[in-house]
mmCIF file of C-alpha atoms and ligand atoms in Angstrom:
data_model
loop_
_atom_site.group_PDB
_atom_site.id
_atom_site.type_symbol
_atom_site.label_atom_id
_atom_site.label_comp_id
_atom_site.label_asym_id
_atom_site.label_seq_id
_atom_site.Cartn_x
_atom_site.Cartn_y
_atom_site.Cartn_z
ATOM 1 C CA UNK A 1 94.894 22.629 177.356
ATOM 2 C CA UNK A 2 94.240 19.263 175.708
ATOM 3 C CA UNK A 3 91.485 17.982 178.040
ATOM 4 C CA UNK A 4 88.063 19.635 177.805
ATOM 5 C CA UNK A 5 87.434 21.111 181.239
ATOM 6 C CA UNK A 6 83.911 21.947 182.243
ATOM 7 C CA UNK A 7 82.109 22.967 185.391
ATOM 8 C CA UNK A 8 79.991 19.843 185.699
ATOM 9 C CA UNK A 9 77.827 18.873 188.662
ATOM 10 C CA UNK A 10 80.559 16.402 189.601
ATOM 11 C CA UNK A 11 83.261 19.105 189.580
ATOM 12 C CA UNK A 12 81.012 21.454 191.554
ATOM 13 C CA UNK A 13 80.495 18.788 194.229
ATOM 14 C CA UNK A 14 84.156 17.777 194.408
ATOM 15 C CA UNK A 15 85.395 21.355 194.706
ATOM 16 C CA UNK A 16 82.708 22.711 197.055
ATOM 17 C CA UNK A 17 84.864 22.211 200.202
ATOM 18 C CA UNK A 18 87.703 24.070 198.481
ATOM 19 C CA UNK A 19 85.441 26.948 197.563
ATOM 20 C CA UNK A 20 84.465 27.346 201.202
ATOM 21 C CA UNK A 21 88.151 28.065 201.979
ATOM 22 C CA UNK A 22 88.284 30.995 199.555
ATOM 23 C CA UNK A 23 84.675 32.194 199.563
ATOM 24 C CA UNK A 24 85.650 35.397 201.363
ATOM 25 C CA UNK A 25 88.089 36.461 198.616
ATOM 26 C CA UNK A 26 86.856 34.819 195.370
ATOM 27 C CA UNK A 27 83.377 35.852 194.147
ATOM 28 C CA UNK A 28 81.058 32.901 193.573
ATOM 29 C CA UNK A 29 80.559 33.924 189.965
ATOM 30 C CA UNK A 30 84.261 33.281 189.255
ATOM 31 C CA UNK A 31 84.335 29.791 190.748
ATOM 32 C CA UNK A 32 83.087 27.928 187.625
ATOM 33 C CA UNK A 33 86.219 29.187 185.836
ATOM 34 C CA UNK A 34 88.644 28.045 188.543
ATOM 35 C CA UNK A 35 86.960 24.837 189.724
ATOM 36 C CA UNK A 36 87.497 22.533 186.675
ATOM 37 C CA UNK A 37 91.187 23.506 186.494
ATOM 38 C CA UNK A 38 91.609 22.927 190.221
ATOM 39 C CA UNK A 39 89.917 19.525 189.993
ATOM 40 C CA UNK A 40 92.133 18.469 187.083
ATOM 41 C CA UNK A 41 95.332 19.666 188.799
ATOM 42 C CA UNK A 42 94.425 17.731 191.937
ATOM 43 C CA UNK A 43 93.709 14.609 189.854
ATOM 44 C CA UNK A 44 96.992 14.896 187.943
ATOM 45 C CA UNK A 45 98.987 15.334 191.146
ATOM 46 C CA UNK A 46 97.839 11.891 192.301
ATOM 47 C CA UNK A 47 98.431 10.319 188.898
ATOM 48 C CA UNK A 48 101.972 11.688 188.633
ATOM 49 C CA UNK A 49 102.928 11.396 192.305
ATOM 50 C CA UNK A 50 103.529 15.134 192.415
ATOM 51 C CA UNK A 51 103.323 17.750 195.151
ATOM 52 C CA UNK A 52 102.805 21.453 194.711
ATOM 53 C CA UNK A 53 104.890 23.655 196.975
ATOM 54 C CA UNK A 54 103.111 26.999 197.129
ATOM 55 C CA UNK A 55 104.761 30.169 198.356
ATOM 56 C CA UNK A 56 102.756 32.530 200.562
ATOM 57 C CA UNK A 57 102.588 35.019 197.647
ATOM 58 C CA UNK A 58 100.576 32.704 195.422
ATOM 59 C CA UNK A 59 97.031 33.832 194.614
ATOM 60 C CA UNK A 60 94.304 32.303 196.844
ATOM 61 C CA UNK A 61 93.095 29.689 194.350
ATOM 62 C CA UNK A 62 96.662 28.335 194.100
ATOM 63 C CA UNK A 63 97.497 28.810 197.777
ATOM 64 C CA UNK A 64 94.315 27.320 199.247
ATOM 65 C CA UNK A 65 93.052 24.959 196.541
ATOM 66 C CA UNK A 66 95.951 23.104 194.860
ATOM 67 C CA UNK A 67 99.055 23.523 197.056
ATOM 68 C CA UNK A 68 100.010 20.507 199.169
ATOM 69 C CA UNK A 69 102.307 22.579 201.260
ATOM 70 C CA UNK A 70 102.433 26.351 201.692
ATOM 71 C CA UNK A 71 104.929 28.525 203.487
ATOM 72 C CA UNK A 72 107.851 30.898 203.366
ATOM 73 C CA UNK A 73 111.111 30.167 201.533
ATOM 74 C CA UNK A 74 112.570 28.291 204.490
ATOM 75 C CA UNK A 75 109.546 26.069 205.028
ATOM 76 C CA UNK A 76 109.322 25.250 201.316
ATOM 77 C CA UNK A 77 113.016 24.338 201.217
ATOM 78 C CA UNK A 78 112.592 22.038 204.235
ATOM 79 C CA UNK A 79 109.580 20.405 202.586
ATOM 80 C CA UNK A 80 111.445 19.943 199.290
ATOM 81 C CA UNK A 81 114.169 18.103 201.199
ATOM 82 C CA UNK A 82 111.773 15.695 202.896
ATOM 83 C CA UNK A 83 108.925 15.013 200.460
ATOM 84 C CA UNK A 84 108.442 11.447 199.192
ATOM 85 C CA UNK A 85 106.782 12.613 195.973
ATOM 86 C CA UNK A 86 108.584 11.982 192.687
ATOM 87 C CA UNK A 87 107.707 15.362 191.231
ATOM 88 C CA UNK A 88 107.782 18.817 192.813
ATOM 89 C CA UNK A 89 105.863 21.614 191.120
ATOM 90 C CA UNK A 90 107.212 24.864 192.485
ATOM 91 C CA UNK A 91 104.456 27.431 192.729
ATOM 92 C CA UNK A 92 106.912 30.208 193.370
ATOM 93 C CA UNK A 93 109.898 31.776 191.657
ATOM 94 C CA UNK A 94 112.930 30.249 189.973
ATOM 95 C CA UNK A 95 115.385 30.449 192.879
ATOM 96 C CA UNK A 96 112.917 28.455 194.992
ATOM 97 C CA UNK A 97 112.718 25.744 192.326
ATOM 98 C CA UNK A 98 116.504 25.635 192.116
ATOM 99 C CA UNK A 99 116.729 25.274 195.887
ATOM 100 C CA UNK A 100 114.263 22.365 195.713
ATOM 101 C CA UNK A 101 116.332 20.698 192.975
ATOM 102 C CA UNK A 102 119.556 21.153 194.942
ATOM 103 C CA UNK A 103 117.962 19.595 198.030
ATOM 104 C CA UNK A 104 116.240 16.797 196.092
ATOM 105 C CA UNK A 105 118.455 16.177 193.055
ATOM 106 C CA UNK A 106 116.765 12.870 192.219
ATOM 107 C CA UNK A 107 113.319 14.401 191.934
ATOM 108 C CA UNK A 108 111.800 16.095 188.921
ATOM 109 C CA UNK A 109 111.331 19.778 189.775
ATOM 110 C CA UNK A 110 108.995 21.727 187.517
ATOM 111 C CA UNK A 111 108.370 25.440 187.356
ATOM 112 C CA UNK A 112 105.201 26.528 185.546
ATOM 113 C CA UNK A 113 106.904 29.600 184.063
ATOM 114 C CA UNK A 114 110.673 29.793 183.627
ATOM 115 C CA UNK A 115 110.485 33.581 183.517
ATOM 116 C CA UNK A 116 109.434 33.768 187.190
ATOM 117 C CA UNK A 117 112.607 35.473 188.410
ATOM 118 C CA UNK A 118 113.436 37.827 191.270
ATOM 119 C CA UNK A 119 115.091 41.250 191.285
ATOM 120 C CA UNK A 120 117.391 40.128 194.101
ATOM 121 C CA UNK A 121 118.515 36.973 192.307
ATOM 122 C CA UNK A 122 119.138 39.034 189.153
ATOM 123 C CA UNK A 123 121.323 41.555 191.012
ATOM 124 C CA UNK A 124 124.381 39.362 191.582
ATOM 125 C CA UNK A 125 126.430 36.606 189.936
ATOM 126 C CA UNK A 126 128.898 34.004 191.161
ATOM 127 C CA UNK A 127 131.721 36.110 189.667
ATOM 128 C CA UNK A 128 130.586 39.096 191.788
ATOM 129 C CA UNK A 129 130.837 36.961 194.927
ATOM 130 C CA UNK A 130 134.329 35.790 194.000
ATOM 131 C CA UNK A 131 135.398 39.442 193.694
ATOM 132 C CA UNK A 132 133.837 40.276 197.064
ATOM 133 C CA UNK A 133 135.731 37.405 198.681
ATOM 134 C CA UNK A 134 138.995 38.703 197.204
ATOM 135 C CA UNK A 135 138.228 42.169 198.525
ATOM 136 C CA UNK A 136 137.320 40.996 202.040
ATOM 137 C CA UNK A 137 139.375 37.845 202.687
ATOM 138 C CA UNK A 138 138.482 35.875 205.805
ATOM 139 C CA UNK A 139 134.938 37.211 206.129
ATOM 140 C CA UNK A 140 132.113 34.698 205.797
ATOM 141 C CA UNK A 141 129.617 35.138 202.986
ATOM 142 C CA UNK A 142 125.981 34.903 204.088
ATOM 143 C CA UNK A 143 123.744 34.629 201.059
ATOM 144 C CA UNK A 144 120.008 35.163 200.966
ATOM 145 C CA UNK A 145 118.241 32.218 199.320
ATOM 146 C CA UNK A 146 116.860 34.693 196.777
ATOM 147 C CA UNK A 147 119.897 34.027 194.559
ATOM 148 C CA UNK A 148 120.991 31.667 191.797
ATOM 149 C CA UNK A 149 122.659 28.320 192.531
ATOM 150 C CA UNK A 150 125.874 29.796 191.160
ATOM 151 C CA UNK A 151 125.885 32.489 193.858
ATOM 152 C CA UNK A 152 124.996 30.015 196.603
ATOM 153 C CA UNK A 153 127.895 27.814 195.483
ATOM 154 C CA UNK A 154 130.336 30.644 196.294
ATOM 155 C CA UNK A 155 128.840 31.185 199.758
ATOM 156 C CA UNK A 156 129.574 29.908 203.248
ATOM 157 C CA UNK A 157 125.966 29.768 204.340
ATOM 158 C CA UNK A 158 122.514 30.716 203.089
ATOM 159 C CA UNK A 159 119.751 32.408 205.018
ATOM 160 C CA UNK A 160 116.114 33.332 204.571
ATOM 161 C CA UNK A 161 114.209 36.187 206.143
ATOM 162 C CA UNK A 162 113.063 33.847 208.910
ATOM 163 C CA UNK A 163 116.508 32.713 210.062
ATOM 164 C CA UNK A 164 118.818 35.567 208.984
ATOM 165 C CA UNK A 165 119.523 36.835 212.513
ATOM 166 C CA UNK A 166 120.360 33.386 213.878
ATOM 167 C CA UNK A 167 122.480 32.485 210.834
ATOM 168 C CA UNK A 168 124.490 35.723 210.929
ATOM 169 C CA UNK A 169 125.125 35.436 214.665
ATOM 170 C CA UNK A 170 126.173 31.808 214.377
ATOM 171 C CA UNK A 171 128.487 32.228 211.390
ATOM 172 C CA UNK A 172 130.157 35.297 212.929
ATOM 173 C CA UNK A 173 130.779 33.230 216.072
ATOM 174 C CA UNK A 174 132.131 30.275 214.081
ATOM 175 C CA UNK A 175 134.508 32.468 212.055
ATOM 176 C CA UNK A 176 135.438 34.562 215.123
ATOM 177 C CA UNK A 177 134.620 37.840 213.288
ATOM 178 C CA UNK A 178 132.462 40.886 213.997
ATOM 179 C CA UNK A 179 131.641 41.521 210.321
ATOM 180 C CA UNK A 180 130.047 39.354 207.631
ATOM 181 C CA UNK A 181 129.423 39.806 203.925
ATOM 182 C CA UNK A 182 125.650 39.660 203.554
ATOM 183 C CA UNK A 183 124.304 39.563 200.005
ATOM 184 C CA UNK A 184 122.456 40.605 197.926
ATOM 185 C CA UNK A 185 119.645 42.444 199.771
ATOM 186 C CA UNK A 186 121.019 45.658 201.259
ATOM 187 C CA UNK A 187 117.837 46.253 203.269
ATOM 188 C CA UNK A 188 117.603 42.783 204.763
ATOM 189 C CA UNK A 189 121.300 43.073 205.641
ATOM 190 C CA UNK A 190 120.787 46.439 207.358
ATOM 191 C CA UNK A 191 117.727 45.167 209.201
ATOM 192 C CA UNK A 192 119.693 42.158 210.448
ATOM 193 C CA UNK A 193 122.648 44.353 211.467
ATOM 194 C CA UNK A 194 120.190 46.473 213.480
ATOM 195 C CA UNK A 195 119.141 43.380 215.440
ATOM 196 C CA UNK A 196 122.574 41.883 216.052
ATOM 197 C CA UNK A 197 125.968 43.094 217.178
ATOM 198 C CA UNK A 198 127.318 41.956 213.816
ATOM 199 C CA UNK A 199 128.377 44.460 211.138
ATOM 200 C CA UNK A 200 127.494 43.722 207.534
ATOM 201 C CA UNK A 201 129.087 44.425 204.188
ATOM 202 C CA UNK A 202 126.181 44.628 201.816
ATOM 203 C CA UNK A 203 125.456 44.464 198.082
ATOM 204 C CA UNK A 204 123.380 46.935 196.054
ATOM 205 C CA UNK A 205 120.453 44.559 195.671
ATOM 206 C CA UNK A 206 116.847 45.191 196.656
ATOM 207 C CA UNK A 207 113.469 43.583 196.229
ATOM 208 C CA UNK A 208 111.548 45.575 193.651
ATOM 209 C CA UNK A 209 108.325 44.950 195.587
ATOM 210 C CA UNK A 210 109.422 45.891 199.118
ATOM 211 C CA UNK A 211 111.788 48.762 198.301
ATOM 212 C CA UNK A 212 108.791 50.796 197.117
ATOM 213 C CA UNK A 213 107.205 51.055 200.579
ATOM 214 C CA UNK A 214 108.032 54.229 202.524
ATOM 215 C CA UNK A 215 107.930 55.256 206.178
ATOM 216 C CA UNK A 216 105.612 58.167 205.296
ATOM 217 C CA UNK A 217 103.160 55.691 203.786
ATOM 218 C CA UNK A 218 103.091 53.697 207.049
ATOM 219 C CA UNK A 219 102.464 56.850 209.071
ATOM 220 C CA UNK A 220 99.599 57.670 206.703
ATOM 221 C CA UNK A 221 97.999 54.237 207.257
ATOM 222 C CA UNK A 222 98.135 54.869 210.988
ATOM 223 C CA UNK A 223 96.479 58.285 210.629
ATOM 224 C CA UNK A 224 93.813 56.988 208.240
ATOM 225 C CA UNK A 225 93.077 53.795 210.206
ATOM 226 C CA UNK A 226 93.431 54.378 213.948
ATOM 227 C CA UNK A 227 94.532 51.313 215.900
ATOM 228 C CA UNK A 228 95.876 49.537 212.831
ATOM 229 C CA UNK A 229 98.613 46.946 213.347
ATOM 230 C CA UNK A 230 101.422 47.269 210.805
ATOM 231 C CA UNK A 231 103.292 44.116 209.791
ATOM 232 C CA UNK A 232 106.307 44.415 207.471
ATOM 233 C CA UNK A 233 108.649 42.080 205.642
ATOM 234 C CA UNK A 234 112.366 42.650 206.393
ATOM 235 C CA UNK A 235 113.087 43.227 202.688
ATOM 236 C CA UNK A 236 111.532 46.661 203.318
ATOM 237 C CA UNK A 237 113.894 49.593 203.938
ATOM 238 C CA UNK A 238 114.954 49.873 207.624
ATOM 239 C CA UNK A 239 112.957 53.082 208.132
ATOM 240 C CA UNK A 240 109.813 51.176 207.105
ATOM 241 C CA UNK A 241 110.636 48.301 209.462
ATOM 242 C CA UNK A 242 111.200 50.865 212.230
ATOM 243 C CA UNK A 243 107.631 52.151 211.736
ATOM 244 C CA UNK A 244 106.126 48.647 211.879
ATOM 245 C CA UNK A 245 104.729 46.879 214.946
ATOM 246 C CA UNK A 246 106.290 43.641 213.837
ATOM 247 C CA UNK A 247 108.605 42.460 211.062
ATOM 248 C CA UNK A 248 109.307 38.935 209.913
ATOM 249 C CA UNK A 249 109.232 36.445 207.093
ATOM 250 C CA UNK A 250 105.991 35.881 205.208
ATOM 251 C CA UNK A 251 105.242 32.916 207.501
ATOM 252 C CA UNK A 252 106.022 34.948 210.620
ATOM 253 C CA UNK A 253 103.588 37.668 209.494
ATOM 254 C CA UNK A 254 100.850 35.070 208.946
ATOM 255 C CA UNK A 255 101.559 33.536 212.371
ATOM 256 C CA UNK A 256 101.331 36.964 213.943
ATOM 257 C CA UNK A 257 97.815 37.465 212.554
ATOM 258 C CA UNK A 258 96.757 33.992 213.717
ATOM 259 C CA UNK A 259 98.084 34.514 217.230
ATOM 260 C CA UNK A 260 97.161 38.154 217.867
ATOM 261 C CA UNK A 261 94.025 38.502 215.694
ATOM 262 C CA UNK A 262 94.415 42.273 215.276
ATOM 263 C CA UNK A 263 91.045 43.819 214.377
ATOM 264 C CA UNK A 264 92.627 45.952 211.701
ATOM 265 C CA UNK A 265 95.910 45.100 210.025
ATOM 266 C CA UNK A 266 98.082 46.057 207.084
ATOM 267 C CA UNK A 267 100.621 43.605 205.677
ATOM 268 C CA UNK A 268 103.430 45.644 204.160
ATOM 269 C CA UNK A 269 104.420 43.076 201.575
ATOM 270 C CA UNK A 270 103.211 41.397 198.372
ATOM 271 C CA UNK A 271 99.468 41.704 197.644
ATOM 272 C CA UNK A 272 98.419 38.054 197.755
ATOM 273 C CA UNK A 273 99.477 37.667 201.383
ATOM 274 C CA UNK A 274 96.513 39.703 202.633
ATOM 275 C CA UNK A 275 94.110 37.798 200.374
ATOM 276 C CA UNK A 276 95.365 34.433 201.616
ATOM 277 C CA UNK A 277 95.198 35.417 205.266
ATOM 278 C CA UNK A 278 91.878 37.253 204.867
ATOM 279 C CA UNK A 279 90.390 34.058 203.406
ATOM 280 C CA UNK A 280 91.215 32.362 206.703
ATOM 281 C CA UNK A 281 90.167 35.197 209.008
ATOM 282 C CA UNK A 282 87.102 36.824 207.403
ATOM 283 C CA UNK A 283 86.291 38.683 210.637
ATOM 284 C CA UNK A 284 89.511 40.757 210.553
ATOM 285 C CA UNK A 285 89.832 43.982 208.595
ATOM 286 C CA UNK A 286 92.732 44.024 206.155
ATOM 287 C CA UNK A 287 93.800 47.400 204.827
ATOM 288 C CA UNK A 288 95.278 46.467 201.486
ATOM 289 C CA UNK A 289 97.686 48.859 199.935
ATOM 290 C CA UNK A 290 100.284 46.432 198.677
ATOM 291 C CA UNK A 291 102.740 45.901 195.844
ATOM 292 C CA UNK A 292 102.488 43.064 193.330
ATOM 293 C CA UNK A 293 105.474 40.841 192.563
ATOM 294 C CA UNK A 294 105.348 40.456 188.780
ATOM 295 C CA UNK A 295 107.507 37.331 189.018
ATOM 296 C CA UNK A 296 105.319 35.497 191.514
ATOM 297 C CA UNK A 297 102.260 36.487 189.485
ATOM 298 C CA UNK A 298 103.613 34.614 186.459
ATOM 299 C CA UNK A 299 102.471 31.429 188.193
ATOM 300 C CA UNK A 300 98.823 30.728 187.418
ATOM 301 C CA UNK A 301 96.415 27.808 187.732
ATOM 302 C CA UNK A 302 96.561 27.357 183.963
ATOM 303 C CA UNK A 303 100.323 27.080 183.779
ATOM 304 C CA UNK A 304 100.432 24.774 186.829
ATOM 305 C CA UNK A 305 98.007 22.525 184.954
ATOM 306 C CA UNK A 306 100.156 22.751 181.817
ATOM 307 C CA UNK A 307 103.273 21.880 183.841
ATOM 308 C CA UNK A 308 101.630 18.709 185.148
ATOM 309 C CA UNK A 309 100.169 17.736 181.776
ATOM 310 C CA UNK A 310 103.441 18.137 179.897
ATOM 311 C CA UNK A 311 105.942 17.640 182.755
ATOM 312 C CA UNK A 312 107.594 20.930 181.838
ATOM 313 C CA UNK A 313 109.542 23.013 182.446
ATOM 314 C CA UNK A 314 112.114 21.039 184.332
ATOM 315 C CA UNK A 315 114.596 22.954 186.483
ATOM 316 C CA UNK A 316 118.111 21.562 186.421
ATOM 317 C CA UNK A 317 121.286 22.602 188.217
ATOM 318 C CA UNK A 318 124.829 21.777 187.151
ATOM 319 C CA UNK A 319 125.839 18.899 189.484
ATOM 320 C CA UNK A 320 129.162 20.460 190.492
ATOM 321 C CA UNK A 321 127.491 23.774 191.371
ATOM 322 C CA UNK A 322 124.649 21.916 193.070
ATOM 323 C CA UNK A 323 126.979 20.068 195.456
ATOM 324 C CA UNK A 324 128.684 23.315 196.520
ATOM 325 C CA UNK A 325 125.419 25.228 196.820
ATOM 326 C CA UNK A 326 123.931 22.402 198.897
ATOM 327 C CA UNK A 327 126.669 22.813 201.499
ATOM 328 C CA UNK A 328 125.625 26.432 202.064
ATOM 329 C CA UNK A 329 121.930 25.486 202.198
ATOM 330 C CA UNK A 330 122.523 22.513 204.522
ATOM 331 C CA UNK A 331 124.547 24.715 206.840
ATOM 332 C CA UNK A 332 121.582 27.082 207.003
ATOM 333 C CA UNK A 333 119.111 24.250 207.619
ATOM 334 C CA UNK A 334 121.236 23.049 210.530
ATOM 335 C CA UNK A 335 120.881 26.375 212.359
ATOM 336 C CA UNK A 336 118.299 26.002 215.139
ATOM 337 C CA UNK A 337 116.095 28.994 215.515
ATOM 338 C CA UNK A 338 112.987 30.729 216.610
ATOM 339 C CA UNK A 339 111.258 32.826 213.919
ATOM 340 C CA UNK A 340 112.935 36.205 213.329
ATOM 341 C CA UNK A 341 110.864 38.900 214.922
ATOM 342 C CA UNK A 342 111.277 42.563 215.506
ATOM 343 C CA UNK A 343 109.311 44.910 217.680
ATOM 344 C CA UNK A 344 109.448 48.571 216.793
ATOM 345 C CA UNK A 345 111.157 50.581 219.502
HETATM 346 P P1 13P B 1 109.952 34.657 202.651
HETATM 347 O O1 13P B 1 111.118 33.766 202.871
HETATM 348 O O2 13P B 1 109.653 35.540 203.824
HETATM 349 O O3 13P B 1 108.763 33.860 202.227
HETATM 350 O O4 13P B 1 110.309 35.689 201.497
HETATM 351 C C1 13P B 1 110.557 35.320 200.183
HETATM 352 C C2 13P B 1 110.386 36.432 199.266
HETATM 353 O O5 13P B 1 110.692 36.362 198.107
HETATM 354 C C3 13P B 1 109.847 37.652 199.821
HETATM 355 O O6 13P B 1 109.826 38.647 198.897
HETATM 356 FE FE1 SF4 B 2 112.003 38.603 194.576
HETATM 357 FE FE2 SF4 B 2 110.783 40.601 195.794
HETATM 358 FE FE3 SF4 B 2 109.394 39.050 194.145
HETATM 359 FE FE4 SF4 B 2 110.219 38.110 196.547
HETATM 360 S S1 SF4 B 2 108.767 39.739 196.176
HETATM 361 S S2 SF4 B 2 110.381 37.065 194.561
HETATM 362 S S3 SF4 B 2 112.202 39.164 196.741
HETATM 363 S S4 SF4 B 2 111.118 40.383 193.576
#
């Protein structure tokens, strides 16, 4: 790591307020391991004029102790577009870092581990989209942000799980069509079609984390934990979403807990979400069957520190692709919306 990091009295004092934020989910005995790294990351951020954009799936010590801004994909993209910092460290996966670079091409965007991919982004290429457009001429292409810049560049508009309904409705209206091509997440596309009058042509992509949840599992949680509130991400299969009390983006699920304070809740999504929310609401009971995203979990405190120390690894996007991809992202950012929500029937 280069610098000798130790849990000194000074580090203990400086990080004590941060520990209070995570005390409910990080045992005190582990803090001396995290604290010196956290203190050094926070020092380096100031020195390098850097911000850390942390996705809601980051582990609590990243989410609560070093991130300058946390949120869902949409919120992080908006923040990347408006930050004054010179350097963005993306505590998230590669497509998020690419989106930041596209929106802020003059900034240095670092990802702590280049291998932090996404099963959705890996499921489709720009060439696939060109073939789809040939097959369905005249239909707009709505592309989930969980894709490469190359795929975005072939698209009419992007969407995230928090604005997908509004984006699909608006683009269908603009094109004067009742059907859109919605790629690459077949489940998100079906869930959006279920909430709109718009038909979707989908792609065989799925999130490897959310596709594993089943409707039977949700029914079992309800039997085992009477009164439990079930919150699901719309990357889950439609039959899982149908069993949930509420579905929405990672930020919408967090908001739901903050607003409704359910006594007992299960977040049908990536594991760290419950930890991060439980840290904030220690009085609520979180039932925690969850699935880990191996890509998100590649980001650690140690590699965030390494990224800031060495200013690696920089994410770059071909300028010609970047300009075309930006059009699709900007079109999405221009769509005014409330958060996507869904109540089970
Ligand atoms: P959100 O936009 O809801 O944060 O989702 C991103 C993601 O990768 C979920 O798996
Ligand atoms: Fe991709 Fe799923 Fe991981 Fe999100 S949780 S980054 S959609 S693999």
